[in-house]
Short mmCIF file of C-alpha atoms in Angstrom, two decimals:
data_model
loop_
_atom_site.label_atom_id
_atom_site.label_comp_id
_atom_site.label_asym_id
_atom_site.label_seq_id
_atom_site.Cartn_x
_atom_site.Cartn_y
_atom_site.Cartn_z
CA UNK A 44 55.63 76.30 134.75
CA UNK A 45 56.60 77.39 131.06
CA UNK A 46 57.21 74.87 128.69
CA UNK A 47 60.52 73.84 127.81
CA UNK A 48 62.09 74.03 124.12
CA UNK A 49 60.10 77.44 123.57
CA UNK A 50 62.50 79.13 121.12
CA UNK A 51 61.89 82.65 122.38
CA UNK A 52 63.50 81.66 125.67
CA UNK A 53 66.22 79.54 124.43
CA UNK A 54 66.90 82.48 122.42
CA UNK A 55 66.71 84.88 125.54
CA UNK A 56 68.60 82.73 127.54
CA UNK A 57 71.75 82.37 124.76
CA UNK A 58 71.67 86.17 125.16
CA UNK A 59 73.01 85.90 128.40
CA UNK A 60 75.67 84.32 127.00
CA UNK A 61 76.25 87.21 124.83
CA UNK A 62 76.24 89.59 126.94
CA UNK A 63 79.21 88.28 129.39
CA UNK A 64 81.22 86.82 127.38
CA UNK A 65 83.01 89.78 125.90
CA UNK A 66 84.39 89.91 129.34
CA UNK A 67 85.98 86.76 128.95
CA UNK A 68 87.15 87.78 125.74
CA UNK A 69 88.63 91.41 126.55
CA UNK A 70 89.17 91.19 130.12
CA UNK A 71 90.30 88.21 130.86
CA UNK A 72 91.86 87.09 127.50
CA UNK A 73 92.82 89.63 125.53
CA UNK A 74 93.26 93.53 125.70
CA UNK A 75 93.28 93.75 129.73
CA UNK A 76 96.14 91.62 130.22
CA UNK A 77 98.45 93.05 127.40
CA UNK A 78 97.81 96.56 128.14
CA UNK A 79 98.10 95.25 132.22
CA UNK A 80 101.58 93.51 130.84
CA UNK A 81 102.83 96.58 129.40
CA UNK A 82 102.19 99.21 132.13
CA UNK A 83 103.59 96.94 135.02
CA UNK A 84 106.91 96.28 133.27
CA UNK A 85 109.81 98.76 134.16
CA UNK A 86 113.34 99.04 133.34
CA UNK A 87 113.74 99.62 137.25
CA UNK A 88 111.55 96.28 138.64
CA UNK A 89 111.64 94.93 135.60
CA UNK A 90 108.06 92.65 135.94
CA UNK A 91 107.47 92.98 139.57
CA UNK A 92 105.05 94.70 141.08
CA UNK A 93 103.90 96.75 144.90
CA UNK A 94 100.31 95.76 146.07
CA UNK A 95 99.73 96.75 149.35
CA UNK A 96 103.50 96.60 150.36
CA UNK A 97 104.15 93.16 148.97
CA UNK A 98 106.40 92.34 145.87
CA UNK A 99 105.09 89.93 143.03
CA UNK A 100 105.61 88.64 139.34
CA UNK A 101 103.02 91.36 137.90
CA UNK A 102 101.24 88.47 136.07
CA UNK A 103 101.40 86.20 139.33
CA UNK A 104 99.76 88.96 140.86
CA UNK A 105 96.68 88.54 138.39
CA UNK A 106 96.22 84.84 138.67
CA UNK A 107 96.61 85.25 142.84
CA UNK A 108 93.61 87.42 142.19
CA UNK A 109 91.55 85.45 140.59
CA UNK A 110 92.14 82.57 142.98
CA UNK A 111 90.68 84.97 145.23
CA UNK A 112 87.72 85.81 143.64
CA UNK A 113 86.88 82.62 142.45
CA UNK A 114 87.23 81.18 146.14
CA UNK A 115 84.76 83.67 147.53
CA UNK A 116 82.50 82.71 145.35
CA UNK A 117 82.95 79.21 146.33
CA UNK A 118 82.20 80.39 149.57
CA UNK A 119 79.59 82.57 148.46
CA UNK A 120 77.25 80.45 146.03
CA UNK A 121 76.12 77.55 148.22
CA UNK A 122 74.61 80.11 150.65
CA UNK A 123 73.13 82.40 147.75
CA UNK A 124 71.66 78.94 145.42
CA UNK A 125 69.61 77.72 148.57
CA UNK A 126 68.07 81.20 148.87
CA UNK A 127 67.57 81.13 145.03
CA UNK A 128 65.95 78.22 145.07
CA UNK A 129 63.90 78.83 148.82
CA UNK A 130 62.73 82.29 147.39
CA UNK A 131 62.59 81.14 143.61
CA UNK A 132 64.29 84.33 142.74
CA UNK A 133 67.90 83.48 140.69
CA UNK A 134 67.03 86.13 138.35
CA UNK A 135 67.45 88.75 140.50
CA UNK A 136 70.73 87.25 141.54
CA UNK A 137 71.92 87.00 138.13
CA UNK A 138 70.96 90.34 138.17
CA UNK A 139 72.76 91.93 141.18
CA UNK A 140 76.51 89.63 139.45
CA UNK A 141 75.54 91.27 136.24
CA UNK A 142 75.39 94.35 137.51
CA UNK A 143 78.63 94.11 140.14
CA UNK A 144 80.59 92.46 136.99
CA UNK A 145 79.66 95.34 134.27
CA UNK A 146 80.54 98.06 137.01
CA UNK A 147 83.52 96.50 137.99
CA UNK A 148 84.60 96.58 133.94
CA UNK A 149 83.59 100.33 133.63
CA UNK A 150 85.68 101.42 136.47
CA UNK A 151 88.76 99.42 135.25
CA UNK A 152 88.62 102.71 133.22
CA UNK A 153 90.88 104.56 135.44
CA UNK A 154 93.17 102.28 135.67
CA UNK A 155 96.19 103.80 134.61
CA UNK A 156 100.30 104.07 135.83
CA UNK A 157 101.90 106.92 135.19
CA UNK A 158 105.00 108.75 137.09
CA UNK A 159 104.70 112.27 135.32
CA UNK A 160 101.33 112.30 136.26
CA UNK A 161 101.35 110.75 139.26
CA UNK A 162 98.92 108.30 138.32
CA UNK A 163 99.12 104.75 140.31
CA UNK A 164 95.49 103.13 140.79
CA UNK A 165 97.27 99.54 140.01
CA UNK A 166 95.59 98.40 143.72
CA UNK A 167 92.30 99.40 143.24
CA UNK A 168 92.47 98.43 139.52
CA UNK A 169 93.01 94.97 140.46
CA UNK A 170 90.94 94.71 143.22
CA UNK A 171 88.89 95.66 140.35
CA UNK A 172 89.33 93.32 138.34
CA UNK A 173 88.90 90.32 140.82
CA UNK A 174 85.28 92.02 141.23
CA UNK A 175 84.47 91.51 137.85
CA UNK A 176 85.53 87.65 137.85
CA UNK A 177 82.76 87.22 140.84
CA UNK A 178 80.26 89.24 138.90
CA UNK A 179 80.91 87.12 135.69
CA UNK A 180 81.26 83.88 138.04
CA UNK A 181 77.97 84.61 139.92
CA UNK A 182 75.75 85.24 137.60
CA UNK A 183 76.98 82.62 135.27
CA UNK A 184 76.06 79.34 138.04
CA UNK A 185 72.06 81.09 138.08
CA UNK A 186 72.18 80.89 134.15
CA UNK A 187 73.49 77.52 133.57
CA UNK A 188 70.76 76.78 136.26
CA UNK A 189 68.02 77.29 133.34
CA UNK A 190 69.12 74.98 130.96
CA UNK A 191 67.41 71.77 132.88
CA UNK A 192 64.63 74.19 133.07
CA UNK A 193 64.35 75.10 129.84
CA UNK A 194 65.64 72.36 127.38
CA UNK A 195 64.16 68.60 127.52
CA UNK A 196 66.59 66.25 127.61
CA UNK A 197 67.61 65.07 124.14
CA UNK A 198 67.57 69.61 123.36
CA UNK A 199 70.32 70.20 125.94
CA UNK A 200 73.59 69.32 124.21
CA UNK A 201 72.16 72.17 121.18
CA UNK A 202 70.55 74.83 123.36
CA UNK A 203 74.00 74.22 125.71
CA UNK A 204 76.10 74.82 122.69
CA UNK A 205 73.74 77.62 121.54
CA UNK A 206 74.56 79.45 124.43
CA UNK A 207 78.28 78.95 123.73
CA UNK A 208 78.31 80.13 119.92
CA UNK A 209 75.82 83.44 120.79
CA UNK A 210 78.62 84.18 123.49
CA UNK A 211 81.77 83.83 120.85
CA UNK A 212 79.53 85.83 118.22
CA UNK A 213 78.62 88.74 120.61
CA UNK A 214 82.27 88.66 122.37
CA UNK A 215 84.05 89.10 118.48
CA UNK A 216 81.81 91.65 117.60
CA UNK A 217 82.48 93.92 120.64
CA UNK A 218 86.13 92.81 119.89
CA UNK A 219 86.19 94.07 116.32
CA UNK A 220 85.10 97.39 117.82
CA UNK A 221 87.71 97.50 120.88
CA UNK A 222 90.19 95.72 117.83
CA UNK A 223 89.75 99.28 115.80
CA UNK A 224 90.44 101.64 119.17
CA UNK A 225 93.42 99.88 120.08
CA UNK A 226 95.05 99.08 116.96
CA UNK A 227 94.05 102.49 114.85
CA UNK A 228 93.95 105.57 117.81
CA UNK A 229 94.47 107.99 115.10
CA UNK A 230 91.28 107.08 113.32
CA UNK A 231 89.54 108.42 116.33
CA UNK A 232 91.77 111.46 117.59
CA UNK A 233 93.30 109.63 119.77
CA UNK A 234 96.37 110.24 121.53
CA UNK A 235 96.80 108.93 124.82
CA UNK A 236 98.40 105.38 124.12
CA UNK A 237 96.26 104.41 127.21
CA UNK A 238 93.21 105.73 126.17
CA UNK A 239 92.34 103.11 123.91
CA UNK A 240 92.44 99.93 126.13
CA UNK A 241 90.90 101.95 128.91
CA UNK A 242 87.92 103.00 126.42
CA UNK A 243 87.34 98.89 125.37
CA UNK A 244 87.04 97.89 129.46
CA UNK A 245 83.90 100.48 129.42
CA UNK A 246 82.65 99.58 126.43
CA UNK A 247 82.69 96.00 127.98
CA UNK A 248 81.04 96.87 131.09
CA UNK A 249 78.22 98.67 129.01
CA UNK A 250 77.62 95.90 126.55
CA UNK A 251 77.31 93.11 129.40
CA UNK A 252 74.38 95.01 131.32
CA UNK A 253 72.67 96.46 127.57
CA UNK A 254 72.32 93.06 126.31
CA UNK A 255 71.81 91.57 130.03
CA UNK A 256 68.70 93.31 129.76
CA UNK A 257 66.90 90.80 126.64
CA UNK A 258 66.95 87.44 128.91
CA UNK A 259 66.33 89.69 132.26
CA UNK A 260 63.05 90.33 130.46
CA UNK A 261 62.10 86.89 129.07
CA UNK A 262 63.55 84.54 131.11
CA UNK A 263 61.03 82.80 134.04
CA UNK A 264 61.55 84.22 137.60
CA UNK A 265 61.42 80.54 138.96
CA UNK A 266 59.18 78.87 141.84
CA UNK A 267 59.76 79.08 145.16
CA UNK A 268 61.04 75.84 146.88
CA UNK A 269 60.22 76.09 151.15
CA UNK A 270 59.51 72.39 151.86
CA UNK A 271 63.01 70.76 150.57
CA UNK A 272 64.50 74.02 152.28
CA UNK A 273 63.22 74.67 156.40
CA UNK A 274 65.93 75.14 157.64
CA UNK A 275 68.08 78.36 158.08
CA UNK A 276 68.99 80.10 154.82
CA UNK A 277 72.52 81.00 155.48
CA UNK A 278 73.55 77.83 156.92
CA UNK A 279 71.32 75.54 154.41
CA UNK A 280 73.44 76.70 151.39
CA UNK A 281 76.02 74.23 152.83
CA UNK A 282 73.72 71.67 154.25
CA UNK A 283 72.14 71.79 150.76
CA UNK A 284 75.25 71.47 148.79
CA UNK A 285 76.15 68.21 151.19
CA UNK A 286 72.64 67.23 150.18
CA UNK A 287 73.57 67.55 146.63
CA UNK A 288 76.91 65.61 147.23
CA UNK A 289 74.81 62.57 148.89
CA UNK A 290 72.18 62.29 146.01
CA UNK A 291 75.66 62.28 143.45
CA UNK A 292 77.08 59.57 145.35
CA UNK A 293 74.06 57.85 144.94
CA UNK A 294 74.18 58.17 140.76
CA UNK A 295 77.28 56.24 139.73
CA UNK A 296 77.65 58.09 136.63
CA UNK A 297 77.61 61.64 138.01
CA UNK A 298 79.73 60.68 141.08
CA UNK A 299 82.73 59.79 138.35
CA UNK A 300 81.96 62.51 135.86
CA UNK A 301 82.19 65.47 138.69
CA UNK A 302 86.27 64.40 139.56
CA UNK A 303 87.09 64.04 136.02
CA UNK A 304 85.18 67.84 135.64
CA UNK A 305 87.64 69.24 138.13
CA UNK A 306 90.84 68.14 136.84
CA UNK A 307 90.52 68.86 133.66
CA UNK A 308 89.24 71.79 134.50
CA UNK A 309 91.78 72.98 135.95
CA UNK A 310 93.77 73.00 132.81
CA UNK A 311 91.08 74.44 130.73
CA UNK A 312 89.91 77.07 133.01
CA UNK A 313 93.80 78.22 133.74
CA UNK A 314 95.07 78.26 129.81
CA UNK A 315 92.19 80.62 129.09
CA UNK A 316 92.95 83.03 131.81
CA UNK A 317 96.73 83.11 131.56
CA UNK A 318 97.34 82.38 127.16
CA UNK A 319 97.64 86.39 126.49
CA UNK A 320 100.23 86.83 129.39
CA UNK A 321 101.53 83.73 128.26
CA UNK A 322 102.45 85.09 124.44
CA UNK A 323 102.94 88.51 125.75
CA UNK A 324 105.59 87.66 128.35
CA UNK A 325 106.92 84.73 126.63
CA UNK A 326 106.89 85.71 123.20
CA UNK A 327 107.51 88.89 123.53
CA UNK A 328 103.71 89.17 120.95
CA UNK A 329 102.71 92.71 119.88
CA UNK A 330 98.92 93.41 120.98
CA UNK A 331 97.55 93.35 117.66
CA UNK A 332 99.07 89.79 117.49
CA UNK A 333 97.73 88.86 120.91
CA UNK A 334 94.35 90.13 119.59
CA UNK A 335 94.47 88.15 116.10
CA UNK A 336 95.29 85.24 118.44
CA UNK A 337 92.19 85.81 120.13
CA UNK A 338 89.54 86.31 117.83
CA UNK A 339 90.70 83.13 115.95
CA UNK A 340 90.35 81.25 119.14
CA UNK A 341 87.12 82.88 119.44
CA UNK A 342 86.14 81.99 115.42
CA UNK A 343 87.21 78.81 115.58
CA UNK A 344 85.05 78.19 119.17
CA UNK A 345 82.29 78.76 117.46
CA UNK A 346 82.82 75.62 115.00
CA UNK A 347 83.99 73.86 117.85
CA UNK A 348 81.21 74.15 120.04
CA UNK A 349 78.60 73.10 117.55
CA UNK A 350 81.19 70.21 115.78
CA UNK A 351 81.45 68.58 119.57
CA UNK A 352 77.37 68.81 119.55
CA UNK A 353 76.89 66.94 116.15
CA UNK A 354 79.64 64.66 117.44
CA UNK A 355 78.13 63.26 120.43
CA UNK A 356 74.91 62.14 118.88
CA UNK A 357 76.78 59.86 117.04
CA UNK A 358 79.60 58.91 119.72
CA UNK A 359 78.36 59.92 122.91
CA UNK A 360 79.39 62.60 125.83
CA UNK A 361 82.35 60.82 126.84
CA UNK A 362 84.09 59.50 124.39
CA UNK A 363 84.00 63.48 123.02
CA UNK A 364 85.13 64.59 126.00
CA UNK A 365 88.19 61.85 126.24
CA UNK A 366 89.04 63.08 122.54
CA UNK A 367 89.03 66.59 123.46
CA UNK A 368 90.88 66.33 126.53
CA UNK A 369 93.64 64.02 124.56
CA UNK A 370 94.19 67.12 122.53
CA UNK A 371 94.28 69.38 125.28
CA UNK A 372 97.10 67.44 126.78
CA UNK A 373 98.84 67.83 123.32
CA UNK A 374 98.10 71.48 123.69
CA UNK A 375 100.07 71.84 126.90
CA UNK A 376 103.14 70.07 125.52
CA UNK A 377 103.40 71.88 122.23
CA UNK A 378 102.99 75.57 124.50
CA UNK A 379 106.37 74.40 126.46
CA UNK A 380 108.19 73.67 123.23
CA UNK A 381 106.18 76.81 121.50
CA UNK A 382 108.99 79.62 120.69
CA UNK A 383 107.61 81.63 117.80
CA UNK A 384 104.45 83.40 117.02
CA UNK A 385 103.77 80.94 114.13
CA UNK A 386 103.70 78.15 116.08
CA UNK A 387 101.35 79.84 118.90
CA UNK A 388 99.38 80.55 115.89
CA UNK A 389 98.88 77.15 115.22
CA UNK A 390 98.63 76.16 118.97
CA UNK A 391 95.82 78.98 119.06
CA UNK A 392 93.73 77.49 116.19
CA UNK A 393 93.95 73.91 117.96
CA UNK A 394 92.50 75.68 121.59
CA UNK A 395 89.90 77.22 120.01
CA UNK A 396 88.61 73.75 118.55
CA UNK A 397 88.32 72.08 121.81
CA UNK A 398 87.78 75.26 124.48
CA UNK A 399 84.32 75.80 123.22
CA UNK A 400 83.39 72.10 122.71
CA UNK A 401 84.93 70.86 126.24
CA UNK A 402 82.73 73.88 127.85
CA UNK A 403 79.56 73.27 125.84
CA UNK A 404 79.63 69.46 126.31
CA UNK A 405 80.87 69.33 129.98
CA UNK A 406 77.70 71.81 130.77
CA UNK A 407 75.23 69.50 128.93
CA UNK A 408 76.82 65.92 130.14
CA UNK A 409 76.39 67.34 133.77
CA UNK A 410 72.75 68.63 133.03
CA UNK A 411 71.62 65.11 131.71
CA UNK A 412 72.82 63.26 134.52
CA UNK A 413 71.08 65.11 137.02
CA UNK A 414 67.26 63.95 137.48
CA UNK A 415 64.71 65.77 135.11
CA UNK A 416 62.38 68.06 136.37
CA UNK A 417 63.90 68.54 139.83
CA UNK A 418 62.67 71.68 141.35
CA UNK A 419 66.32 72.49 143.15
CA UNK A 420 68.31 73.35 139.88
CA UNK A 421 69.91 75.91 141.20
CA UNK A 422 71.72 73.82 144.19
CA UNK A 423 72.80 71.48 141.62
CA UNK A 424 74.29 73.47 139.50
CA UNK A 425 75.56 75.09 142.30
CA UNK A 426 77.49 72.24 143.25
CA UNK A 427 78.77 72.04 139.98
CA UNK A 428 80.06 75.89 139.51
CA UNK A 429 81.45 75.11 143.07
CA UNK A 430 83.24 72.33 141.53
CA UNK A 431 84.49 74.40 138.27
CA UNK A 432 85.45 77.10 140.78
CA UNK A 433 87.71 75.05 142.98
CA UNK A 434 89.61 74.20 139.95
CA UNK A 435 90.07 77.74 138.68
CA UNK A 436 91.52 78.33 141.77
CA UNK A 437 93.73 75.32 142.03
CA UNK A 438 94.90 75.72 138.60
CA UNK A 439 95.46 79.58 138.58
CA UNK A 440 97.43 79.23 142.36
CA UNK A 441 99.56 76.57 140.69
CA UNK A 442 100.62 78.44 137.84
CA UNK A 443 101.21 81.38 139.46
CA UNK A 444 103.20 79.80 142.19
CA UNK A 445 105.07 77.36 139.77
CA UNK A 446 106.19 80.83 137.33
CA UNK A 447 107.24 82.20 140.72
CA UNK A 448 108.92 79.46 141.94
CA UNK A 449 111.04 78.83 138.58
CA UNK A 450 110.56 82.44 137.12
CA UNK A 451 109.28 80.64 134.06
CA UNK A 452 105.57 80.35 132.50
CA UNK A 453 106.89 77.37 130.06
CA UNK A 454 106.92 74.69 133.67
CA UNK A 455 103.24 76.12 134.41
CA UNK A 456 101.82 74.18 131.19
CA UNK A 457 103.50 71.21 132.01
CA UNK A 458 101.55 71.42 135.25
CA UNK A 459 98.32 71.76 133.45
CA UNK A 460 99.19 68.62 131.52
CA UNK A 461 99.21 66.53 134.52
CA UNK A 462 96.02 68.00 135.15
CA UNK A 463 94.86 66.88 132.23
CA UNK A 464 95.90 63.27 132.14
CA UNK A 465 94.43 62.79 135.65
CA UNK A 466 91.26 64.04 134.25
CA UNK A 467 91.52 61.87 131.20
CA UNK A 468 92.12 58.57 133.18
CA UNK A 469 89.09 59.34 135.27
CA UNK A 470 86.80 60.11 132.46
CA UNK A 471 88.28 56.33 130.98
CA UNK A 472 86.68 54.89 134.64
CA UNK A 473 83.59 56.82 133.74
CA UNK A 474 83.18 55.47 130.35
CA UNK A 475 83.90 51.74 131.75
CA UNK A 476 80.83 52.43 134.24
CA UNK A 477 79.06 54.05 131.70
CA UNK A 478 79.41 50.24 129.40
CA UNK A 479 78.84 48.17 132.31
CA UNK A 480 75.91 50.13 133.35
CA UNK A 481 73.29 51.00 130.72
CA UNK A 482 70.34 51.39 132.93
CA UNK A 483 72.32 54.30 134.41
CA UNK A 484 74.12 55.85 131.55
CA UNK A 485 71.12 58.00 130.46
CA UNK A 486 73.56 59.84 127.85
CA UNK A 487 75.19 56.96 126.21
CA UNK A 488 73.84 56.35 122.62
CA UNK A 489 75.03 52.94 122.49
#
């Protein structure tokens, strides 16, 4: 087995992080869903859109997607983390969701509407882009897999944000470049209006399997597992992950972290997805704004991750995470109130503080309470992407169906706030058990 702390790897594995997160950043956040914003909105169906002979709210449409593709790989990821761990071989699943997720971004491409040309691949563009989210989902529950693996415990809250401040670096920098296609065409020769935001999705798709390549190459293969996994493959996945969930409800830390984990991530998870429709529909924000927006989010992440990692050494997990998800609450409130682009501004700067700390520190907190050294990393952390996964699809589903319901994005935050405070009071049971059992609290520093 390779040592742990070895910087090379560390360094390797933060490359991952790199690599995939300029999909986050462009596809998800930024230049896919203004330029998606802009072609599905007509002065004859106004922001409705046709896919496959139903009607929708063109940005309910996205979110309904990725609910989709977030629950098939809830479906999916139990079944493929036992045969990860039975064959020892998550690399070469991180692989094939690398792979599906930068193709996916490349073909997004052709996505284009246009009458005079007669030009509609909006279906297969989406379907598209729900492809992506399961390649950047999959291979993202092997990675976080490593960290046990690779970090001791008392390294895992800095190599966890590590990974979280290579992946806002690399996503700005691809940004900048996508930033100068979009926002300057004519510095280029170009003239399509379409060309631009088409030209940063393949850019994305190529950047996430170049740099893929570094920890593909460095990272361990891992060990094979066969004794904690006889029985059938397909049908263990499940039997593992209700393994998993009787060893948590055995650990009276983890069993009260992993509840708290889902609800507030479904507030976290959902304002990422859906701020750039949010300003663009709302708002009425230009894409240059949107993208400003983003990259100081993105800037400020980077600060945030690491400030929430100096932070809990002196505090501990908990009470950081109770702080941060105070503020998201706060965050939710001030977007229903938020009518100006000054004020998003300012609502912008305050999610990027706590979106990359909240990430980083919910990764590492769930990392330390699992049992060092454990051979089945990949189950666990299966269980917890499972988790995380169910509450991107709750959250997205509720937003979308709330904006449809009231034809209004401003009630879908207020959703997301109770979200939030039933997260926060769970993570106040947490830190009780945490104080009234020290034995068990292996992350408190008190």
């Amino acid at each position: 087995m390779q040592s742990k702390n070895n910087k090379k790897t560390i360094r390797a594995w933060a490359m991952f992080d790199w690599a995939n997160s300029a999909y986050n950043l462009v596809i998800t956040s930024t230049i896919f869903p203004a330029y998606y914003v802009a072609i599905t909105t007509n002065a004859a169906n106004g922001n409705r859109v046709n896919f496959f002979g139903k009607s929708f709210i063109n940005t309910a449409l996205t979110d309904y997607a990725l609910a989709a593709a977030y629950m098939l790989m809830v479906i999916l990821l139990p079944i493929l983390s036992s045969i990860a761990d039975y064959k020892g071989n998550k690399k070469i699943f991180m692989m094939f969701f690398t792979l599906l997720g930068s193709a996916a971004c490349c073909g997004l491409y052709f996505f284009e509407i246009n009458a005079a040309k007669h030009i509609d691949t909006l279906q297969i563009s989406v379907i598209l882009f729900a492809l992506a989210a399961v390649g950047y989902s999959g291979g993202f529950v092997f990675y976080n897999s490593y960290l046990p693996e690779i970090a001791t415990l008392d390294m895992q809250d800095s190599v966890s944000a590590k990974g979280f401040t290579f992946g806002y670096i690399g996503s700005v920098l691809l940004q900048l470049i996508c930033f100068a296609f979009v926002l300057k065409p004519q510095w280029f020769g170009i003239v399509d209006p379409t060309f631009a935001p088409r030209l940063s999705f393949l850019l994305v798709g190529l950047w996430w399997i170049g740099f893929a390549m570094i920890p593909f190459t460095v990272l361990p293969k891992g060990s094979p597992n066969a004794v904690s996994h006889s029985h059938n493959i397909i049908k263990g996945g499940f039997i593992e992950l209700a393994n998993v969930w009787r060893k948590v409800k055995k650990m009276p830390l983890l069993k009260r972290f992993l509840p708290a984990f889902f609800f507030y991530s479904m507030g976290v998870q959902t304002i990422m997805l859906v701020a750039t429709g949010f300003a663009a529909k709302e708002l009425h924000m230009e894409t240059s704004a949107l993208i400003t927006i983003i990259l100081i989010i993105q800037i400020v992440a980077i600060a945030g991750a690491t400030l929430m990692s100096k932070l809990s050494e002196r505090i501990g997990n908990v009470k950081v995470l109770i702080i941060t998800v105070i503020i998201w609450i706060a965050v939710c409130i001030a977007a229903y109130y938020t009518t100006t682009a000054t004020q998003f501004y300012i609502v912008a700067v305050v999610v990027g503080l706590v979106m990359g700390g909240i990430q980083s520190m919910s990764r590492s907190t769930y990392s330390k309470y699992l049992p060092q050294d454990i051979p089945d990393t990949a189950s666990f952390f299966s269980f917890y992407d499972v988790t995380e996964k169910l509450a991107i699809v709750g959250g997205l589903f509720s937003f979308g169906f709330i904006e449809e319901l009231t034809n209004s994005m401003r009630n879908s935050t207020l959703v997301l706030a109770l979200f939030f405070v039933i997260g926060l009071i769970l993570l106040f049971s947490l830190r009780i058990a945490e104080v009234n059992s020290p034995k068990n609290a292996q992350i408190s520093t008190e």
